[in-house]
GROMACS .gro file of C-alpha atoms in nm:
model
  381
    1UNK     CA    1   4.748  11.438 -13.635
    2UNK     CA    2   5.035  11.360 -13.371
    3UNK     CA    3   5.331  11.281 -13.630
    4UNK     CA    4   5.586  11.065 -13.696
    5UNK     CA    5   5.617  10.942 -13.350
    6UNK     CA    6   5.300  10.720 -13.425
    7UNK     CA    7   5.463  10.444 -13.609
    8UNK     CA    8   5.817  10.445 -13.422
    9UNK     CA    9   5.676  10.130 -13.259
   10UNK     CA   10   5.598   9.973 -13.593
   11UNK     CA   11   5.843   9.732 -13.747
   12UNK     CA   12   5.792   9.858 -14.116
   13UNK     CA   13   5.955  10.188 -14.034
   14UNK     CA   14   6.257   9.995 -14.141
   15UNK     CA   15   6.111   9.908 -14.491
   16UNK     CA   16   6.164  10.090 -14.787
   17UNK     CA   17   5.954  10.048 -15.133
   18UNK     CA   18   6.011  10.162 -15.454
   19UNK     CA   19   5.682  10.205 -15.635
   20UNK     CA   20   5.632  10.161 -15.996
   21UNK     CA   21   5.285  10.080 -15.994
   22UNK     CA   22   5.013  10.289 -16.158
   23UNK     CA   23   4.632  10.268 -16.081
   24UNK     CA   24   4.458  10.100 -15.790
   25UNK     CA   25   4.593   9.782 -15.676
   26UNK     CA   26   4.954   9.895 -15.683
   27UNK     CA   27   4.864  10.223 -15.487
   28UNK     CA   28   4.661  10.076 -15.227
   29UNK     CA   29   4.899   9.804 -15.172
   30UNK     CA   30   5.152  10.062 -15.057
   31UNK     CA   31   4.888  10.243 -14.884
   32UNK     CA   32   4.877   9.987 -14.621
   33UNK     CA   33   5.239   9.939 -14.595
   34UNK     CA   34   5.276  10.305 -14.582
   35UNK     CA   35   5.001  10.347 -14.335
   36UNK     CA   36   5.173  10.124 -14.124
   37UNK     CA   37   5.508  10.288 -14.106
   38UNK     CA   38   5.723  10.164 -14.435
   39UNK     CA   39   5.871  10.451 -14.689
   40UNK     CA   40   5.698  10.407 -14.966
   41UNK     CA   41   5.854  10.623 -15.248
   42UNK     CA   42   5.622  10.667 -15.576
   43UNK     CA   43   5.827  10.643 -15.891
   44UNK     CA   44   5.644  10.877 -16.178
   45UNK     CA   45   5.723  10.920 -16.530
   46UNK     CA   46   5.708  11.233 -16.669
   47UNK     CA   47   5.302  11.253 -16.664
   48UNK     CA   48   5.258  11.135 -16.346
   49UNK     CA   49   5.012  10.844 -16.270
   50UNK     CA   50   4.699  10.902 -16.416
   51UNK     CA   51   4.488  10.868 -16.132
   52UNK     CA   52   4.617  11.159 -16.041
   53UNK     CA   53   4.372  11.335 -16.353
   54UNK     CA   54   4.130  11.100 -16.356
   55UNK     CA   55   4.034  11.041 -15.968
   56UNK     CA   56   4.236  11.324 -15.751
   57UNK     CA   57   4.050  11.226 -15.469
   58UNK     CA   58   4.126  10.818 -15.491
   59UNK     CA   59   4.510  10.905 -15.537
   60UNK     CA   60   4.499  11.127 -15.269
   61UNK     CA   61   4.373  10.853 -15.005
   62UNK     CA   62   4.577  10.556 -15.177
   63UNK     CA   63   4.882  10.814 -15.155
   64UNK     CA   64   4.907  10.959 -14.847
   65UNK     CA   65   5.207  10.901 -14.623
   66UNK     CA   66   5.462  10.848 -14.971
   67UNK     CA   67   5.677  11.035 -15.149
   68UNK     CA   68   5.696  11.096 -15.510
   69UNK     CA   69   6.010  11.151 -15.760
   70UNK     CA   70   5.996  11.161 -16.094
   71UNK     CA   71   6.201  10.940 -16.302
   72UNK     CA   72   6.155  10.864 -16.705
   73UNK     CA   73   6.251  10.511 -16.694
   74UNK     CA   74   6.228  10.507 -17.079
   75UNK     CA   75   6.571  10.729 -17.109
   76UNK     CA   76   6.898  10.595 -17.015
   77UNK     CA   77   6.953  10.885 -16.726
   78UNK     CA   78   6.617  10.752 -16.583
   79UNK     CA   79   6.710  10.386 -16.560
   80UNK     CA   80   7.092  10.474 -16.417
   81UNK     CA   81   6.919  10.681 -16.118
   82UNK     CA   82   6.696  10.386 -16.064
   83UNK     CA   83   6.928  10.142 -16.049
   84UNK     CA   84   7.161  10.384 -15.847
   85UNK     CA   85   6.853  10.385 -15.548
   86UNK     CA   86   6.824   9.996 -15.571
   87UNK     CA   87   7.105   9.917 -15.359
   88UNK     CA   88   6.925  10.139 -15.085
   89UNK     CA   89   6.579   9.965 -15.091
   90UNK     CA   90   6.422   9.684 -14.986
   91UNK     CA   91   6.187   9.624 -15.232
   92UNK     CA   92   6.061   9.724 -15.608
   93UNK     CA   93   5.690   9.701 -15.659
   94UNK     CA   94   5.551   9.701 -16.003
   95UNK     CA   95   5.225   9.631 -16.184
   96UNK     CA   96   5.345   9.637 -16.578
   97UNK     CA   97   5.253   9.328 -16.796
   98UNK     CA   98   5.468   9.064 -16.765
   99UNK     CA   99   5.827   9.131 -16.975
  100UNK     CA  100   5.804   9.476 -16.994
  101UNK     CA  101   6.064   9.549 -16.734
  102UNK     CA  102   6.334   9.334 -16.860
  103UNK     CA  103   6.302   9.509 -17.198
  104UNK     CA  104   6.375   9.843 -17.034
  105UNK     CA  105   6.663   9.663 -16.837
  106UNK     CA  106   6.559   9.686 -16.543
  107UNK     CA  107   6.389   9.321 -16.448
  108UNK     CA  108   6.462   9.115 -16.165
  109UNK     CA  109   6.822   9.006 -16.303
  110UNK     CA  110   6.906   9.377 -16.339
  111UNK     CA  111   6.791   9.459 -15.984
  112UNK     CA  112   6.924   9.144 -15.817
  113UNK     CA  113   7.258   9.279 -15.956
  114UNK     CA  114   7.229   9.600 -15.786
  115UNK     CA  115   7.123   9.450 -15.430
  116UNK     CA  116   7.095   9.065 -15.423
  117UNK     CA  117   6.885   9.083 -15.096
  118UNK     CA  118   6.590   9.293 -15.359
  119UNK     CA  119   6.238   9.151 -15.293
  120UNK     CA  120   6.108   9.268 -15.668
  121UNK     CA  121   5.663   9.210 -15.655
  122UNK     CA  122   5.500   9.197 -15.927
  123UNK     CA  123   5.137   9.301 -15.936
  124UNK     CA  124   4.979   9.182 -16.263
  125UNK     CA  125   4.636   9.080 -16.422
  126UNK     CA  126   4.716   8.720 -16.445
  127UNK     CA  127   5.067   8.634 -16.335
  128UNK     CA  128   5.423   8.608 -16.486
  129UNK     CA  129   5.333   8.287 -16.639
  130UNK     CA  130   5.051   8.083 -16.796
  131UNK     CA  131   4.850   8.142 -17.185
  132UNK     CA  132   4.684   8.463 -16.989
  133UNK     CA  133   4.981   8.612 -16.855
  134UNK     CA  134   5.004   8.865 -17.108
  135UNK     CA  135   4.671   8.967 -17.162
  136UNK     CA  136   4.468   9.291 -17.053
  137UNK     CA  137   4.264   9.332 -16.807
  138UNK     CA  138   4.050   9.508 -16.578
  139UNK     CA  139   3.865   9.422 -16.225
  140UNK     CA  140   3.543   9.304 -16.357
  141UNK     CA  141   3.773   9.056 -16.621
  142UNK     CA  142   3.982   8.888 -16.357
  143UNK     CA  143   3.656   8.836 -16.139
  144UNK     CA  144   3.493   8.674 -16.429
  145UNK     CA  145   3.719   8.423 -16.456
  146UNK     CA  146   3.759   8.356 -16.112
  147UNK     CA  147   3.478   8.208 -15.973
  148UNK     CA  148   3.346   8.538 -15.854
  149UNK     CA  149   3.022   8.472 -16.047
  150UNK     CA  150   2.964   8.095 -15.944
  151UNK     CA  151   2.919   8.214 -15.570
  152UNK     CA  152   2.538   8.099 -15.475
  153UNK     CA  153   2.398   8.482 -15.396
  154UNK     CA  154   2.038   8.480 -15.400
  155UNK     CA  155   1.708   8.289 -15.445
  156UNK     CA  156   1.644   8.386 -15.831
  157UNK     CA  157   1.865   8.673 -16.042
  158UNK     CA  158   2.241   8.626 -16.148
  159UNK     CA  159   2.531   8.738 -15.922
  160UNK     CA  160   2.584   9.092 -15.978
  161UNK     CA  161   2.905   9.302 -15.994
  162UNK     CA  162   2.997   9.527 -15.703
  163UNK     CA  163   3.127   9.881 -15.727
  164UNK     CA  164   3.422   9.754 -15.518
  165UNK     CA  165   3.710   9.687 -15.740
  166UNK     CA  166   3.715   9.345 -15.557
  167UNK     CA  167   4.004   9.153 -15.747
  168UNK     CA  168   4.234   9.453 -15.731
  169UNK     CA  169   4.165   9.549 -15.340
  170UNK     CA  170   4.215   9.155 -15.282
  171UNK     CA  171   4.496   9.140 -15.441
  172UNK     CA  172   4.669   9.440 -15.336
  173UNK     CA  173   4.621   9.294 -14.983
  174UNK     CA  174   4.785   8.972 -15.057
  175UNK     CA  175   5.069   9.161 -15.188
  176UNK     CA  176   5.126   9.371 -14.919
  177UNK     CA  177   5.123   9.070 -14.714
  178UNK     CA  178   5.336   8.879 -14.907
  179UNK     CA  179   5.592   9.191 -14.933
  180UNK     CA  180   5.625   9.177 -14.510
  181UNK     CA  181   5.702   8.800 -14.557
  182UNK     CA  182   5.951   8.823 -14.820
  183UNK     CA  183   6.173   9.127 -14.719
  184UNK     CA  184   6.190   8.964 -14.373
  185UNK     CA  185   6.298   8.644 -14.555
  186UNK     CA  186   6.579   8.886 -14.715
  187UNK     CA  187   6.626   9.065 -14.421
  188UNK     CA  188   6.686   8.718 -14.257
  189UNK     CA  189   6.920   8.549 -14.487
  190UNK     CA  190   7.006   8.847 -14.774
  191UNK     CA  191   6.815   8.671 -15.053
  192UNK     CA  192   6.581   8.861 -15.215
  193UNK     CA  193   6.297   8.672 -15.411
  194UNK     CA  194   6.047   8.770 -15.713
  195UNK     CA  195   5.696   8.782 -15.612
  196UNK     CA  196   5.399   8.708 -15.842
  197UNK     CA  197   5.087   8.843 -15.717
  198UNK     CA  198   4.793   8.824 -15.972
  199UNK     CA  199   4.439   8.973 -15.937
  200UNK     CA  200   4.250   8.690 -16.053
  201UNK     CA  201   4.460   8.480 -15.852
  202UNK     CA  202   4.345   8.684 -15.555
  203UNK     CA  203   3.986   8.692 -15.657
  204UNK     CA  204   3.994   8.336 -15.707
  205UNK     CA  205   4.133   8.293 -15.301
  206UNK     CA  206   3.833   8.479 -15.173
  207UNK     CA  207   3.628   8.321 -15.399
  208UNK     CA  208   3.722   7.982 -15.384
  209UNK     CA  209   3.601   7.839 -15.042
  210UNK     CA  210   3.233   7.964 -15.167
  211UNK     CA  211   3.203   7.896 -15.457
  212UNK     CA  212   3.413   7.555 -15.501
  213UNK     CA  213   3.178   7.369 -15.253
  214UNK     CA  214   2.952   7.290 -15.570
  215UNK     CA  215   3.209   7.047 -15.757
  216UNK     CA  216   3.082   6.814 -15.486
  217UNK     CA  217   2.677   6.890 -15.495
  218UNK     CA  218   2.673   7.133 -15.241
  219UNK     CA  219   2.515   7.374 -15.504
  220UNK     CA  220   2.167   7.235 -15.389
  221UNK     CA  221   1.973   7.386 -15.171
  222UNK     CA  222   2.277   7.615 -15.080
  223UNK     CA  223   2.299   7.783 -14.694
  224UNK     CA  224   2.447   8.043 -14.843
  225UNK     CA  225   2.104   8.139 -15.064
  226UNK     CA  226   1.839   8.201 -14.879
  227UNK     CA  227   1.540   8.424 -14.851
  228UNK     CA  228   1.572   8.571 -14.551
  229UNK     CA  229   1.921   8.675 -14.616
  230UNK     CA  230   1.930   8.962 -14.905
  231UNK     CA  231   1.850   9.380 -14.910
  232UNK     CA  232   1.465   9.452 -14.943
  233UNK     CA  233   1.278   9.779 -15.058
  234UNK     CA  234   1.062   9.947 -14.823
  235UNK     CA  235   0.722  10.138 -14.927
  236UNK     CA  236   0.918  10.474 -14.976
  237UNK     CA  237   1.140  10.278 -15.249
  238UNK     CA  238   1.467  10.303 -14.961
  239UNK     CA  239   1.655   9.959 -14.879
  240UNK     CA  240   1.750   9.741 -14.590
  241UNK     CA  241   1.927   9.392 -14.507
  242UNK     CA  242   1.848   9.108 -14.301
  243UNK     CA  243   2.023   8.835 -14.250
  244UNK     CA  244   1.803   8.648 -13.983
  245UNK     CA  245   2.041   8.258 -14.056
  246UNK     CA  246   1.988   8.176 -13.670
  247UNK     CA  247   1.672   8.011 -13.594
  248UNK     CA  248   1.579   8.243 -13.248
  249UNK     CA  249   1.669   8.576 -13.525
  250UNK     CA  250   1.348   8.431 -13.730
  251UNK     CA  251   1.151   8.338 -13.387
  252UNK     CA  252   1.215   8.711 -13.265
  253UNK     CA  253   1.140   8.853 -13.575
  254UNK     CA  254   0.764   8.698 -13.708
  255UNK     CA  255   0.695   8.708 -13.379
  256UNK     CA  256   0.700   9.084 -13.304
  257UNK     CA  257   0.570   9.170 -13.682
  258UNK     CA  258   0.290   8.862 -13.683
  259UNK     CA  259   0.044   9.114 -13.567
  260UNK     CA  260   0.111   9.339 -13.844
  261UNK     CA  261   0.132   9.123 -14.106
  262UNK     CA  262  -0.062   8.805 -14.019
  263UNK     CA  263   0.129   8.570 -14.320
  264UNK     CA  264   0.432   8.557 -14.040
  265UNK     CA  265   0.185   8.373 -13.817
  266UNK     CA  266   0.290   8.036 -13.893
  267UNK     CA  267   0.586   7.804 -13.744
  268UNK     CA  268   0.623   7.692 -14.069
  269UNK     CA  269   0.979   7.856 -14.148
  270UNK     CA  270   1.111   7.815 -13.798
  271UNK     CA  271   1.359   7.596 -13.888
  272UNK     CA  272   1.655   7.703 -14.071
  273UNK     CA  273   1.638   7.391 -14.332
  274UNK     CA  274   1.305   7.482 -14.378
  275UNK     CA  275   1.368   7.875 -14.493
  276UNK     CA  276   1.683   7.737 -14.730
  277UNK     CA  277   1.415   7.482 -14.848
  278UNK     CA  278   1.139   7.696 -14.966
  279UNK     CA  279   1.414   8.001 -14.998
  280UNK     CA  280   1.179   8.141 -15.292
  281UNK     CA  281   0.860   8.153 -15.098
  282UNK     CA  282   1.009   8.306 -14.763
  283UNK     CA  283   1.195   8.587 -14.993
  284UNK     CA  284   0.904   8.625 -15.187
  285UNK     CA  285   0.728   8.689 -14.782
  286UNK     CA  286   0.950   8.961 -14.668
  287UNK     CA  287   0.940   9.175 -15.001
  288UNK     CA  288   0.589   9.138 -14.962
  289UNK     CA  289   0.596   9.277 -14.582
  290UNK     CA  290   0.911   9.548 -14.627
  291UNK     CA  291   0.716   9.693 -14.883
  292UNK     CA  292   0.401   9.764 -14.671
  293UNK     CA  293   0.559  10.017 -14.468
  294UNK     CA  294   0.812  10.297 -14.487
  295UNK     CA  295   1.219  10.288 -14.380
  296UNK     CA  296   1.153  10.523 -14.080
  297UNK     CA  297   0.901  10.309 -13.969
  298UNK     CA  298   1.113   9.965 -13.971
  299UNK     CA  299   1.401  10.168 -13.804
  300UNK     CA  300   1.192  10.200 -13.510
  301UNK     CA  301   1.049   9.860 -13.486
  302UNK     CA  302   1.370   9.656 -13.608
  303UNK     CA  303   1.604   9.908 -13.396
  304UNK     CA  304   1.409   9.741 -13.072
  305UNK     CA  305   1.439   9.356 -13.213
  306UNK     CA  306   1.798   9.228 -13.195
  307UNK     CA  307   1.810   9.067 -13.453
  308UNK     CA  308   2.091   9.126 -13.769
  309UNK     CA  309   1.984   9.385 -13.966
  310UNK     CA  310   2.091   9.743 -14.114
  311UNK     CA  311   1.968  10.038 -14.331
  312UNK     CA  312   2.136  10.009 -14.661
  313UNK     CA  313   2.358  10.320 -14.683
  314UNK     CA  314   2.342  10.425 -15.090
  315UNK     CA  315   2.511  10.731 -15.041
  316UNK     CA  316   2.835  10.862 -14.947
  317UNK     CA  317   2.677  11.129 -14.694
  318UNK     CA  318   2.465  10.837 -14.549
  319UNK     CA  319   2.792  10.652 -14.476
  320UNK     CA  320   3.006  10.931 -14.331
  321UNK     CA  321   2.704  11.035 -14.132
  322UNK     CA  322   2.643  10.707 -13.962
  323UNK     CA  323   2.650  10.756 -13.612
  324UNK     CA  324   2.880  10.414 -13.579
  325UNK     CA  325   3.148  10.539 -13.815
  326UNK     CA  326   3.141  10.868 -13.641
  327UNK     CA  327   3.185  10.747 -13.295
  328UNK     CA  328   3.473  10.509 -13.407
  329UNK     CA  329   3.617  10.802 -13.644
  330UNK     CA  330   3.645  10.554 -13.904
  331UNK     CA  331   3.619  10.838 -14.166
  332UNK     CA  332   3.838  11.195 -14.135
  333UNK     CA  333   3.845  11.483 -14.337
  334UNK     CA  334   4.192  11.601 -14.439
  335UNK     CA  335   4.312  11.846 -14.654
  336UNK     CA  336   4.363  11.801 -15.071
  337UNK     CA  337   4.316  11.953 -15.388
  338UNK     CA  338   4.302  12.279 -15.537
  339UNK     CA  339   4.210  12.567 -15.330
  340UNK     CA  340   4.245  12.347 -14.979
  341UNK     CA  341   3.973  12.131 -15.059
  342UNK     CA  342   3.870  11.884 -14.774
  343UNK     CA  343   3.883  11.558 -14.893
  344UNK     CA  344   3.749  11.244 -14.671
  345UNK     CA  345   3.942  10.928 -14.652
  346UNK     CA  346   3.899  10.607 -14.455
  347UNK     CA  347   4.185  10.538 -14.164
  348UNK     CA  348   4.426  10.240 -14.165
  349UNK     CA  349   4.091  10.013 -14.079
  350UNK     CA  350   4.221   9.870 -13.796
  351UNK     CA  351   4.231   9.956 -13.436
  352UNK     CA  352   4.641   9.936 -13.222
  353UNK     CA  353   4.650  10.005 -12.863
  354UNK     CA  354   4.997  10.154 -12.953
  355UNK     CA  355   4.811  10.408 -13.157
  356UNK     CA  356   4.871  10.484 -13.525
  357UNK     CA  357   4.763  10.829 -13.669
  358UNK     CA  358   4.670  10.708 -14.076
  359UNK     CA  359   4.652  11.092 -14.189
  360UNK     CA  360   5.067  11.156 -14.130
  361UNK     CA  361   5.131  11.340 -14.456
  362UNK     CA  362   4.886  11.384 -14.770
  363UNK     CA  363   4.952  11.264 -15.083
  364UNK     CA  364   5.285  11.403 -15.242
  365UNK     CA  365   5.322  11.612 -15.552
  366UNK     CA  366   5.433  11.512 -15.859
  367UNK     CA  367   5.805  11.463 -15.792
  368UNK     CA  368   5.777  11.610 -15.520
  369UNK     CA  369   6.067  11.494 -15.344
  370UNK     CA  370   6.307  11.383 -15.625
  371UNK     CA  371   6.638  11.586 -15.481
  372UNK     CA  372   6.582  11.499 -15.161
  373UNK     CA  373   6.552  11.112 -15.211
  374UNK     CA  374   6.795  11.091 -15.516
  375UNK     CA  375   7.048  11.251 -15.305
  376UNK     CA  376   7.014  11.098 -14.934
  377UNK     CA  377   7.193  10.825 -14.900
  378UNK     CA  378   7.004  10.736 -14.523
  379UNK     CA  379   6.667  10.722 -14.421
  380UNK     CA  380   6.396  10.945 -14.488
  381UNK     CA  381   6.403  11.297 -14.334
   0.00000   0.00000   0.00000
């Protein structure tokens, strides 16, 4: 790790963020901005977020590089020190249901009093507004309704859900984003804004463009479903994908196997119409020939073809192992938990020729630095 110096080219080293959030979205979208350079300070109540019980090891990668004070927003000495940091922030992120912070006093009036140029986001289910707005919810609930589900996936079998909290990554990105854009808008003119990210708004966005497409018919005979597109078991019960879409992927591919499995002799599927066609039969083809031999044995032969294809990594080891990740040191082990535990996290996922060192600080204690933000009245230290 080579410090601080790493994100003095960074514009967001000039941002500060006062985090209510709790849970994922709100975490990881101050995780980026604190990955790239912005001072991210964690505001805890007494008990601390509860990711910090329930998954130490999540909290500690969606909280590195912030600090943490501890604030009871409930009691009246909790919401005057709140307010009192206001005027020295940029922006308020929270992730309550809609209404809850003007009944503590401490809504977007209140904290347009204390700095009018206050970008307040709020990270909710589904938004301020609407007959949803004040419902519960959870990831799998705001993909539901978003169109996640209507997305053509495969030739027969519904769409399944991922293990990736997709509609609160997605929508912890687009209010990151949409924090850069609005403090620069305050920055600019000294107008702060409220901004109303919600999940299944997000979802919806990434979902949209795919899955919209069949209001006009394009639902038939989908290019996004085909056979020769999915993850297929091998004979040792291990997976891997193919995505062969290109016509000279197919060519290259029953070409080299036809020997070994004579129903690839034909020209019959050459064309990519004809494999979204008959997307049943082809799929039906390849399970049929994955299955006839083991993983180590398609490495070999697919690892000479170059055509799009991977071993399906099911495993955390698998993934942190892979000799790609490794050489781009996508994954790093840093130090967390009790006893000095080594904990591995993902980097800032993107690549600056300036440089920018991810691991800066670990995750903060609760409250850790409560005096020394409550009482500095300049930047960070």
């Amino acid at each position: 790790m080579t410090g601080r110096e790493d994100t003095s080219w960074l514009p967001l080293r000039q941002l500060r963020i006062l985090d209510l959030t709790r849970l994922l979205p709100g975490g990881f979208a101050g995780s980026l901005l604190a990955d790239l350079g912005a001072d991210v300070v964690k505001v805890e109540p007494p008990v601390g977020d509860p990711l910090r019980q329930v998954m130490p090891e999540t909290f500690a990668a969606i909280h590195r590089n912030k600090r943490s004070i501890m604030l009871d927003l409930a009691e009246p000495e909790g919401k005057r020190a709140f307010l009192a940091l206001v005027p020295r922030f940029d922006v308020v992120i929270e992730s309550h249901r809609p209404g809850v912070l003007d009944r503590l006093g401490l809504g977007f009036a209140a904290l347009r009093r204390a700095n009018p140029r206050v970008v307040l986001c709020s990270l909710s289910g589904f938004g301020q507004t609407g007959p949803y707005s004040r419902r519960p919810g959870h990831d799998v609930n705001f993909l539901a309704l978003s169109g996640f589900f209507a997305v053509p996936q495969r030739p027969t079998g519904s769409v399944d859900r991922p293990g990736v909290r997709v509609a609160d990554l997605a929508g912890a990105m687009y209010a990151a984003l949409s924090i850069t854009v609005a403090a620069q808008h305050a920055a600019t003119t000294g107008t702060g804004q409220h901004v109303d990210v919600s999940l299944h708004e997000a979802a919806a966005a990434w979902a949209g463009p795919l899955a919209l497409p069949a209001l006009n018919g394009a639902a038939v005979n989908s290019p996004l479903v085909t056979g020769d597109n999915d993850a297929f078991t091998t004979r040792d019960g291990r997976r891997l994908s193919l995505a062969l879409f290109e016509d000279k992927f197919w060519r290259a591919f029953r070409e080299r196997l036809a020997g070994e499995f004579p129903a690839l002799a034909t020209d019959a599927y050459d064309r990519r119409r004809d494999r979204t066609r008959h997307k049943e039969a082809v799929s039906a083809l390849l399970a049929a020939v994955f299955a006839d031999r083991d993983l180590k044995w398609w490495i070999e032969v697919l690892g000479e073809l170059d055509v799009p294809w991977a071993p399906v990594h099911e495993t955390a080891a698998a993934v942190v192992d892979d000799e790609h990740v490794q050489a781009r040191e996508l994954i790093t082990e840093v130090p967390g938990g009790p006893e000095d535990q080594r904990w591995h996290q993902v980097r800032f996922p993107v690549v600056f020729g300036a440089g920018l060192d991810s691991f800066r600080t670990p995750a903060p204690d609760l409250g850790e630095h409560t005096a020394e933000v409550l009482e500095s009245n300049g930047p960070r230290s």
